[in-house]
């Protein structure tokens, strides 16, 4: 009889694999996940967090460059409520530091991104629980670990690691308000920390069933107005709460986590109207007899925008309060009514959520504008149902369920601003221009992105950057500012620039002049600007003469808020010069004098730098500031101070004439 060696070999292989442990890409010392909880967990009276690295292996492409070689890895994050207080909407920071790209995190979402995969780089990321966002106590659940804890299985890719490098994050900690975390206790592939309630923290008295509403720069409320077995009516309300915040032409996006789709929408519109993803997806498999032709959007990550003003009275898509403003959310100082936007939509659900109470808001919210601040949004937090005036005019109606998404302004990164500031003064001949690549640089082959910007004569601020080279060279020759670099600095590339000029300084007060330049083609309607002064300099604020100015109260008392007067609320765009064939384009421009008194601020040194703002905002965006102040030039105060300007004008004219011919 012939022996079936092939079948026997497969049996032996299976038995061998069953008795072997899983092998990793390299040896980490043979450490395993502890079978029993560590002693620290038994003594933790708070939130016990662990991070266990399960292994990694090289992935394609295989390269010799260590920094470019990718490694796939798996790890587990565990969050356990071992205390006596329920943990609402848990959030844990994981200090990833090896250029990680997180592909998935089962049981959590990354609040710094807009859905997986998420690049976390070397700065780490914060994970928030989903769908289990609240962790109850052992007392309330009789020790039920499924309600007390959350286990997050993480998969991702790491870079820049050698064979024997420790792949662990730098730290783990709970970021919920009212908790303090010591440095975690570290092992080679395992770390843990016990975060305890801060004894100095005084929580607000919670009289609501769910989490109290939070303050943020921008608050988004997701209300379910009515619910049915397979669908519900939702309303999204966006509130601008920061006096220095603003959005123009806002675009809002989120991620559906359970295959929902938008059947109808009112008060806003989706960028894409296409039912094909439903027809060929799980939606079409379940709703087999459903006509998807009129369905508004089936994308997992829809992009939604406000409607234009002319649609406000449209019976089908308009006629909602606070809708249809072309995506403008003004500062509440300017107009509280126009600091809110609202739209409604009908959302269809899929199994296993086919009952009235199975309501899951979308995750990974993100909102952006044009020249506006950048916002980072947290996860939806369940709050008490919102209250609305009853449509019948009697009493108050409440939502079926409500969630709040809190978004906060993030400071722009270097070379990633949307506006910039130049400094000048009555005692200095040269202007400190906007920083090189203040708003980013795409083409750097013909310019130096890291070179310090060249000093300019004041009149150079009135011409586009591409027309400033000759003026900068002429100014450098006249003022003996040193040899010009072979490769000139790149432009600032900002659509809006602001010049702050210290205009005078006398015994009882001082003045400054602020000038706004619009280098784009489109006008800014209802623009605003704000300056934040150092120390208590703003306490001497007297008046803004050509703008509508006011000093903000309380925590922003060092800030002066300015907007256009009636009839001057448009900052127009760039237009052609008098003779388009030879004259450069002219930016839209508005300016005003600001006066300050020294009565309340006698100690300030205006010429020493106190006369310059520490922060400047335009339409909510924080603008890039120069790294230095203008220097005092004695010659500028002499009676011959006009001579250099005449020579500069003459030399510039000769150079331009020679260049044109």
XYZ file of C-alpha atoms in Angstrom:
661
model
C 0.000 0.000 0.000
C 1.276 3.477 -0.909
C 1.700 5.783 2.098
C 0.040 9.240 1.598
C 3.139 11.229 2.633
C 1.687 14.493 1.343
C -1.343 14.289 3.664
C 0.801 13.222 6.642
C 3.182 16.125 6.060
C 0.280 18.594 6.248
C -0.899 17.010 9.534
C 2.589 17.284 11.009
C 2.879 20.892 9.874
C -0.414 21.811 11.557
C 0.633 20.058 14.786
C 3.997 21.819 14.698
C 2.376 25.227 14.144
C -0.083 24.601 16.983
C 2.741 23.925 19.449
C 4.893 26.877 18.316
C 4.653 30.416 19.494
C 4.153 33.233 17.003
C 7.479 34.552 15.726
C 8.122 38.248 15.307
C 10.382 40.036 12.858
C 13.157 40.121 15.469
C 13.846 39.124 19.053
C 12.556 41.504 21.736
C 13.731 39.447 24.689
C 10.957 36.876 24.827
C 8.598 39.077 26.847
C 4.948 38.131 26.663
C 1.771 39.877 27.642
C 1.352 39.129 31.351
C -1.322 36.556 32.068
C -2.159 38.097 35.432
C -2.698 41.807 35.990
C 0.359 43.678 37.258
C 0.439 44.555 40.970
C 0.077 48.260 40.089
C -3.381 47.574 38.642
C -4.514 46.041 41.918
C -3.524 49.192 43.823
C -4.699 51.746 41.212
C -7.599 53.901 42.355
C -8.195 55.658 39.054
C -7.738 54.920 35.354
C -5.207 52.196 34.586
C -3.761 52.371 31.064
C -1.484 49.803 29.441
C 0.240 49.632 26.083
C 1.520 46.264 24.865
C 3.622 45.957 21.708
C 2.723 42.665 20.003
C 5.362 42.605 17.274
C 6.473 43.968 13.919
C 7.890 42.829 10.589
C 9.421 44.403 7.508
C 7.149 45.273 4.634
C 7.691 46.060 0.970
C 9.541 47.786 -0.514
C 12.673 46.399 1.134
C 15.324 49.109 1.029
C 18.782 49.639 2.482
C 17.938 53.107 3.781
C 16.889 52.558 7.410
C 14.842 55.745 7.579
C 12.801 54.722 4.522
C 12.199 51.087 5.511
C 8.644 50.419 6.653
C 7.642 48.006 9.434
C 4.101 46.819 10.035
C 3.308 46.565 13.732
C 0.530 45.477 16.066
C -0.129 46.644 19.591
C -2.883 46.793 22.162
C -3.984 49.761 24.266
C -6.116 48.960 27.314
C -8.022 51.516 29.360
C -9.510 50.275 32.641
C -11.640 52.268 35.059
C -10.389 51.041 38.447
C -11.732 54.046 40.328
C -15.028 55.129 41.854
C -16.064 57.715 39.235
C -17.479 56.949 35.794
C -15.139 58.091 33.016
C -17.093 59.931 30.319
C -15.764 60.173 26.747
C -12.317 58.770 27.512
C -9.334 60.084 25.559
C -5.787 58.715 25.766
C -2.665 60.278 24.276
C -0.157 57.804 22.831
C 3.247 59.338 22.146
C 4.068 57.611 18.872
C 7.533 58.732 17.798
C 8.598 56.598 14.823
C 6.719 58.314 11.961
C 3.791 55.968 12.513
C 0.930 55.636 10.074
C -2.029 54.181 11.955
C -4.059 51.941 9.666
C -6.708 50.923 12.195
C -7.543 51.112 15.884
C -10.512 48.869 16.640
C -12.571 50.479 19.380
C -11.262 54.034 19.002
C -10.898 56.958 16.613
C -7.979 59.364 16.249
C -9.205 62.866 17.066
C -6.249 64.466 15.256
C -7.225 63.032 11.879
C -10.209 62.626 9.568
C -10.369 58.844 9.598
C -7.866 56.012 9.167
C -5.203 55.798 7.916
C -3.767 58.621 10.057
C -0.201 59.943 9.897
C 0.917 60.756 13.425
C 4.596 61.446 12.655
C 6.730 61.994 15.737
C 4.227 63.968 17.804
C 1.840 61.199 18.801
C -1.941 61.253 18.658
C -4.985 61.151 20.936
C -7.352 58.197 20.676
C -10.977 58.532 21.775
C -13.311 55.665 22.523
C -15.784 54.578 19.845
C -18.331 53.084 20.060
C -17.664 52.549 23.789
C -16.821 56.071 24.890
C -17.821 55.820 28.573
C -16.215 53.497 31.126
C -18.371 52.644 34.122
C -17.069 51.638 37.542
C -16.841 48.166 39.052
C -19.332 49.276 41.703
C -21.992 50.207 39.136
C -21.475 47.066 37.034
C -20.683 44.418 39.668
C -17.200 44.113 38.250
C -18.216 43.695 34.598
C -14.969 44.305 32.700
C -16.810 44.707 29.394
C -18.337 47.938 30.741
C -15.327 49.004 32.820
C -12.601 48.709 30.194
C -11.798 49.130 26.525
C -9.218 47.195 24.518
C -7.938 48.892 21.371
C -6.187 46.713 18.788
C -3.836 48.968 16.847
C -2.323 48.203 13.440
C 0.042 50.504 11.627
C 3.347 51.171 9.935
C 6.571 52.519 11.467
C 9.642 54.037 9.825
C 13.234 54.840 10.752
C 13.852 51.786 12.971
C 16.889 49.561 13.061
C 16.667 45.834 13.688
C 17.146 46.100 17.477
C 15.477 49.484 18.063
C 12.841 49.677 20.766
C 9.579 50.445 18.926
C 7.637 51.740 21.950
C 5.916 55.147 22.169
C 7.413 57.858 24.358
C 4.480 57.974 26.775
C 0.819 57.173 27.407
C -1.554 59.326 29.445
C -5.198 60.132 29.997
C -6.093 63.623 28.738
C -9.567 63.898 30.264
C -10.090 66.951 32.413
C -9.580 66.443 36.148
C -6.982 63.654 35.996
C -3.222 63.627 36.590
C -0.882 61.023 35.163
C 2.693 60.329 36.343
C 5.366 59.103 33.954
C 4.491 55.569 32.820
C 6.420 52.579 34.079
C 8.256 51.124 31.106
C 9.445 47.699 30.060
C 10.874 46.617 26.735
C 7.542 45.943 25.004
C 5.089 46.940 27.712
C 4.217 50.080 29.665
C 1.502 51.125 32.098
C 0.358 54.126 34.106
C -2.246 54.821 36.775
C -3.958 58.199 36.308
C -5.730 59.531 39.390
C -8.208 62.311 39.922
C -6.614 65.665 40.664
C -7.537 66.563 44.268
C -7.399 70.275 43.345
C -9.834 69.835 40.469
C -13.332 71.030 41.290
C -15.776 69.537 38.800
C -18.847 71.536 37.967
C -22.052 70.321 39.477
C -23.593 68.124 36.812
C -27.369 68.231 36.857
C -27.707 66.664 33.410
C -28.046 63.000 32.561
C -25.272 63.139 30.000
C -22.095 65.214 29.693
C -22.485 68.990 30.148
C -21.956 71.144 27.094
C -18.370 72.281 26.631
C -16.974 75.615 25.536
C -14.847 75.634 22.417
C -13.869 78.069 19.703
C -16.442 76.364 17.491
C -19.295 74.165 18.677
C -21.165 71.736 16.405
C -24.371 70.096 17.662
C -25.755 66.949 16.024
C -29.438 66.653 16.961
C -31.734 63.783 16.040
C -35.121 65.471 15.628
C -37.190 62.366 14.862
C -36.339 58.657 14.679
C -37.796 55.653 12.864
C -36.668 52.061 12.580
C -34.516 52.509 9.482
C -33.991 56.285 9.295
C -33.901 59.515 11.269
C -34.082 63.273 10.755
C -30.925 65.111 11.893
C -30.076 68.768 12.349
C -26.503 70.098 12.392
C -25.895 73.433 14.131
C -22.531 75.213 13.859
C -21.872 77.986 16.402
C -18.861 80.312 16.327
C -18.132 81.137 19.980
C -14.680 82.746 19.740
C -14.694 86.547 19.208
C -11.570 86.123 17.053
C -12.890 83.097 15.168
C -14.464 83.103 11.730
C -15.189 80.899 8.723
C -15.783 81.856 5.089
C -17.127 79.367 2.540
C -16.956 76.609 5.157
C -16.656 72.970 4.126
C -17.748 70.380 6.691
C -16.918 66.694 6.498
C -17.270 63.601 8.693
C -17.071 59.818 8.403
C -20.067 57.485 8.536
C -19.077 54.455 10.604
C -22.099 52.182 9.952
C -22.831 52.579 6.220
C -25.398 55.354 6.632
C -26.315 57.557 3.677
C -27.956 60.976 3.202
C -31.303 60.676 1.460
C -32.286 64.371 1.491
C -30.688 67.580 2.736
C -32.011 71.082 3.406
C -30.119 74.288 4.198
C -26.836 73.005 2.714
C -25.587 70.858 -0.170
C -23.113 68.038 -0.682
C -20.271 68.523 -3.140
C -21.077 65.221 -4.802
C -24.580 64.029 -5.709
C -24.139 60.434 -6.811
C -26.110 57.364 -5.651
C -23.790 54.848 -7.366
C -21.890 54.024 -4.153
C -25.211 53.003 -2.580
C -26.358 50.953 -5.573
C -23.170 48.866 -5.646
C -22.580 48.880 -1.888
C -24.191 47.271 1.172
C -26.985 49.864 1.014
C -28.156 48.527 -2.332
C -27.892 44.930 -1.133
C -30.261 45.607 1.765
C -32.668 48.135 0.177
C -33.178 46.041 -2.965
C -36.438 47.695 -4.070
C -35.423 51.220 -3.057
C -35.106 53.889 -5.767
C -31.681 55.444 -5.178
C -32.005 57.904 -8.059
C -33.024 60.919 -5.899
C -30.606 60.054 -3.053
C -28.336 63.021 -2.279
C -25.089 61.369 -1.183
C -23.720 57.891 -0.451
C -20.087 58.765 0.308
C -18.480 57.464 3.484
C -16.891 60.919 3.915
C -19.279 63.497 2.412
C -18.237 67.131 2.001
C -21.006 69.589 2.862
C -21.182 73.337 2.196
C -23.630 76.130 2.928
C -26.070 77.362 0.283
C -25.780 80.799 -1.379
C -28.010 83.628 -0.172
C -30.391 83.425 -3.132
C -31.513 79.940 -1.965
C -32.703 81.191 1.443
C -36.392 81.219 0.402
C -36.321 78.085 -1.732
C -39.202 75.831 -0.663
C -37.291 72.582 -1.270
C -33.771 73.261 0.016
C -34.030 76.566 1.906
C -36.379 78.191 4.409
C -34.385 77.247 7.487
C -33.276 79.770 10.122
C -29.543 80.563 10.034
C -29.013 78.886 6.657
C -27.924 80.055 3.254
C -25.174 82.613 3.890
C -22.667 81.239 1.397
C -20.692 79.588 4.181
C -19.928 82.653 6.305
C -19.738 82.372 10.093
C -18.974 85.817 11.489
C -17.417 86.661 14.820
C -20.095 86.923 17.541
C -18.823 90.458 18.198
C -19.778 91.474 14.667
C -23.176 89.761 14.504
C -24.420 87.053 16.880
C -27.129 85.963 14.452
C -24.635 85.391 11.639
C -22.304 83.441 13.942
C -24.525 80.357 13.491
C -25.322 78.000 10.586
C -27.949 75.243 10.473
C -28.899 72.488 8.034
C -31.063 69.361 8.216
C -30.887 65.955 6.543
C -32.665 62.608 6.417
C -30.280 59.735 7.202
C -30.968 56.083 6.346
C -29.494 53.246 8.432
C -28.552 49.614 7.784
C -28.652 46.423 9.901
C -28.020 45.792 12.732
C -29.224 49.308 13.655
C -32.845 48.910 12.555
C -34.582 50.254 15.643
C -35.429 53.741 16.878
C -32.816 53.818 19.626
C -29.853 52.660 17.517
C -28.475 56.133 16.796
C -24.807 56.607 15.996
C -23.468 60.038 15.034
C -20.719 60.186 12.413
C -17.113 60.462 13.590
C -13.929 62.296 12.525
C -15.450 65.739 12.061
C -13.477 68.391 10.224
C -14.318 71.943 9.123
C -12.244 74.359 7.042
C -12.641 77.802 5.463
C -10.645 80.001 3.090
C -8.393 82.585 4.789
C -9.550 81.454 8.224
C -8.074 79.744 11.269
C -7.514 75.990 11.272
C -9.761 73.996 13.599
C -9.178 70.637 15.283
C -12.400 68.874 16.258
C -12.913 66.325 19.002
C -15.208 63.294 18.900
C -18.992 63.600 19.347
C -19.952 63.675 23.032
C -23.474 62.719 24.115
C -25.222 65.646 25.806
C -28.729 66.246 27.093
C -31.210 66.650 24.207
C -31.357 70.148 22.755
C -34.517 72.208 23.270
C -36.286 74.081 20.460
C -39.377 76.283 20.234
C -42.348 74.070 19.447
C -43.419 74.471 15.771
C -47.006 74.860 16.963
C -45.982 77.858 19.071
C -46.833 76.169 22.377
C -44.131 75.121 24.822
C -40.700 73.650 24.076
C -39.813 70.631 21.944
C -36.719 68.521 22.608
C -34.548 66.434 20.336
C -34.583 62.639 20.497
C -30.823 62.640 21.134
C -27.994 65.178 20.884
C -24.224 65.125 20.540
C -21.711 67.978 20.706
C -18.506 68.236 18.679
C -16.087 70.807 20.098
C -13.547 72.361 17.729
C -10.645 74.581 18.775
C -8.358 76.868 16.802
C -4.827 75.608 16.237
C -1.907 77.971 15.781
C -0.534 77.835 12.217
C 2.743 75.994 11.763
C 5.818 77.849 10.451
C 5.500 78.618 6.740
C 1.847 77.538 6.820
C 0.032 80.793 7.641
C -2.571 82.450 5.405
C -1.618 86.074 6.088
C 1.534 87.895 7.152
C 2.694 91.129 8.818
C 5.442 93.631 8.028
C 6.864 96.119 10.547
C 7.986 99.705 10.023
C 8.486 102.802 12.186
C 8.960 106.579 11.948
C 12.500 106.201 13.304
C 13.643 103.551 10.792
C 14.265 103.924 7.073
C 13.719 100.277 6.107
C 10.635 98.100 6.332
C 10.918 94.641 7.881
C 8.898 92.687 5.273
C 6.872 89.515 5.694
C 8.864 86.363 6.336
C 10.118 84.305 3.426
C 7.558 81.601 2.570
C 5.334 82.812 5.426
C 2.348 81.210 3.685
C 4.299 78.339 2.131
C 6.459 77.828 -0.951
C 5.823 75.465 -3.825
C 8.428 76.598 -6.370
C 11.885 77.064 -4.840
C 14.126 76.320 -7.815
C 14.636 80.017 -8.590
C 14.582 81.382 -5.037
C 15.853 80.534 -1.565
C 13.105 79.371 0.814
C 15.352 79.744 3.870
C 16.960 83.097 3.123
C 16.102 86.067 5.338
C 13.857 88.563 3.468
C 15.483 91.697 2.085
C 14.875 95.061 3.730
C 12.620 97.289 1.645
C 11.800 100.970 1.203
C 8.268 101.843 2.419
C 6.895 102.363 -1.102
C 7.791 98.759 -2.019
C 4.857 97.534 0.072
C 2.491 98.940 -2.559
C 3.711 96.715 -5.416
C 3.430 92.943 -5.919
C 6.385 90.849 -4.806
C 7.545 90.058 -8.345
C 8.025 93.800 -8.910
C 10.063 94.395 -5.761
C 13.405 92.910 -6.823
C 14.669 96.043 -8.547
C 13.487 98.241 -5.694
C 15.183 95.991 -3.128
C 18.465 96.048 -5.094
C 18.346 99.826 -5.459
C 17.589 100.243 -1.760
C 20.441 97.945 -0.806
C 22.892 99.972 -2.916
C 21.767 103.326 -1.523
C 21.776 102.184 2.111
C 24.899 100.023 1.828
C 23.079 97.003 3.226
C 25.673 94.588 1.926
C 26.003 92.418 -1.173
C 22.861 90.895 -2.627
C 22.646 87.086 -2.517
C 22.925 85.277 -5.830
C 19.701 83.443 -5.099
C 17.136 85.902 -3.765
C 14.666 84.991 -0.988
C 11.353 83.487 -2.021
C 8.169 85.565 -1.685
C 5.847 85.285 1.301
C 3.049 83.937 -0.968
C 0.310 85.379 1.257
C -3.028 86.502 -0.126
C -3.339 89.111 2.636
C -0.558 91.170 4.203
C -0.740 93.739 6.992
C 1.719 96.541 7.714
C 2.055 97.824 11.276
C 3.797 101.205 11.388
C 4.734 103.018 14.622
C 3.842 106.529 13.489
C 4.741 108.772 16.445
C 5.833 108.724 20.064
C 5.440 111.676 22.396
C 5.233 112.359 26.115
C 1.524 111.715 26.665
C 0.801 109.159 23.969
C 1.744 107.500 20.717
C 0.151 106.443 17.432
C 0.411 103.574 14.976
C -0.919 103.015 11.474
C -2.305 99.688 10.303
C -2.659 98.979 6.564
C -4.380 95.927 5.098
C -3.425 94.668 1.611
C -5.508 92.186 -0.395
C -3.346 90.543 -3.083
C -6.093 88.191 -4.268
C -8.784 88.626 -6.899
C -11.760 88.302 -4.553
C -13.003 90.921 -2.116
C -13.411 90.204 1.595
C -16.894 91.086 2.770
C -17.377 92.039 6.418
C -13.651 91.676 7.091
C -12.154 92.104 10.534
C -8.685 92.366 12.002
C -7.434 92.181 15.571
C -4.146 93.026 17.250
C -2.942 91.553 20.513
C -0.493 93.809 22.339
C 2.223 92.848 24.799
C 1.864 93.266 28.544
C -0.891 95.798 29.278
C -0.162 98.127 26.355
C -3.763 97.886 25.134
C -4.917 99.558 28.360
C -3.782 102.819 26.771
C -5.964 102.325 23.674
C -7.828 105.535 22.775
C -9.360 105.244 19.303
C -9.245 103.810 15.783
C -10.144 106.586 13.388
C -10.990 104.989 10.020
C -12.222 101.616 11.301
C -14.793 100.552 13.842
C -12.547 99.570 16.747
C -13.154 98.214 20.226
C -11.032 96.794 23.040
C -12.122 93.286 24.009
C -13.036 92.607 27.660
C -11.946 90.058 30.247
C -9.478 87.378 29.161
C -8.789 89.100 25.838
C -8.410 92.571 27.348
C -5.057 93.097 25.599
C -6.729 92.715 22.184
C -8.123 95.461 19.941
C -10.817 94.357 17.481
C -11.300 96.301 14.224
C -13.754 96.074 11.324
C -14.839 98.269 8.447
C -17.190 101.176 8.994
C -20.602 101.106 7.265
C -19.953 101.362 3.540
C -16.319 100.262 3.975
C -16.873 96.612 4.904
C -15.352 95.330 1.647
C -11.606 94.861 1.335
C -11.495 94.807 -2.461
C -9.201 92.552 -4.458
C -6.202 93.339 -6.620
C -6.835 95.428 -9.762
C -4.807 96.531 -12.765
C -2.592 99.595 -12.570
C -3.284 102.850 -14.411
C -1.467 101.539 -17.472
C -1.748 97.741 -17.445
C 0.981 97.390 -20.086
C 3.693 98.774 -17.794
C 2.231 99.453 -14.342
C 2.111 96.614 -11.769
C -1.199 95.495 -10.337
C -2.534 97.400 -7.327
C -3.712 95.573 -4.187
C -6.954 96.338 -2.400
C -6.021 98.501 0.576
C -7.534 99.991 3.731
C -5.724 101.756 6.570
C -6.310 103.625 9.790
C -4.452 105.455 12.534
C -4.700 104.031 16.070
C -3.988 106.284 19.039
C -2.817 105.303 22.520
C -2.450 107.316 25.719
C 0.376 106.753 28.207
C -1.666 107.758 31.238
C -2.430 104.125 32.147
C 0.809 102.688 30.732
C 3.638 105.091 31.654
C 6.234 102.327 31.836
C 6.068 101.151 28.194
C 8.962 101.552 25.759
C 7.315 102.213 22.403
C 10.540 102.536 20.385
C 12.022 99.511 22.158
C 9.376 97.126 20.830
C 6.336 97.639 23.061
C 4.690 99.552 20.220
C 4.469 96.406 18.088
C 1.792 93.701 18.469
C 2.571 90.196 19.707
C -0.182 88.700 17.527
C -2.143 89.941 14.511
C -5.318 88.316 13.173
C -7.215 88.677 9.914
C -10.654 87.063 9.660
C -9.682 84.817 12.559
C -6.411 83.571 11.048
C -3.275 84.314 13.062
C -0.804 86.003 10.733
C 2.946 85.328 10.574
C 5.020 88.043 12.306
C 8.572 89.192 11.503
C 11.217 87.905 13.939
C 12.606 91.412 14.645
C 11.645 95.078 15.000
C 12.829 98.017 12.866
C 16.121 99.540 13.983
C 16.549 103.197 14.823
C 18.288 105.060 11.989
C 19.681 108.440 13.094
C 20.110 109.688 9.530
C 16.396 109.324 8.968
C 15.759 112.167 11.412
C 18.094 114.664 9.739
C 16.947 117.394 7.432
C 18.554 115.492 4.567
C 16.365 112.453 5.220
C 14.424 113.083 1.995
C 17.512 112.785 -0.217
C 17.810 108.964 -0.111
C 14.153 108.637 -1.138
C 14.723 110.905 -4.157
C 17.836 108.974 -5.178
C 15.965 105.690 -4.749
C 13.104 106.855 -6.950
C 15.547 108.026 -9.628
C 17.596 104.834 -9.552
C 14.477 102.649 -9.615
C 13.140 104.591 -12.615
C 16.415 104.125 -14.510
C 16.564 100.424 -13.721
C 12.937 99.861 -14.731
C 13.435 101.827 -17.958
C 16.489 99.752 -18.840
C 14.619 96.536 -17.978
C 11.596 97.444 -20.113
C 13.801 98.085 -23.116
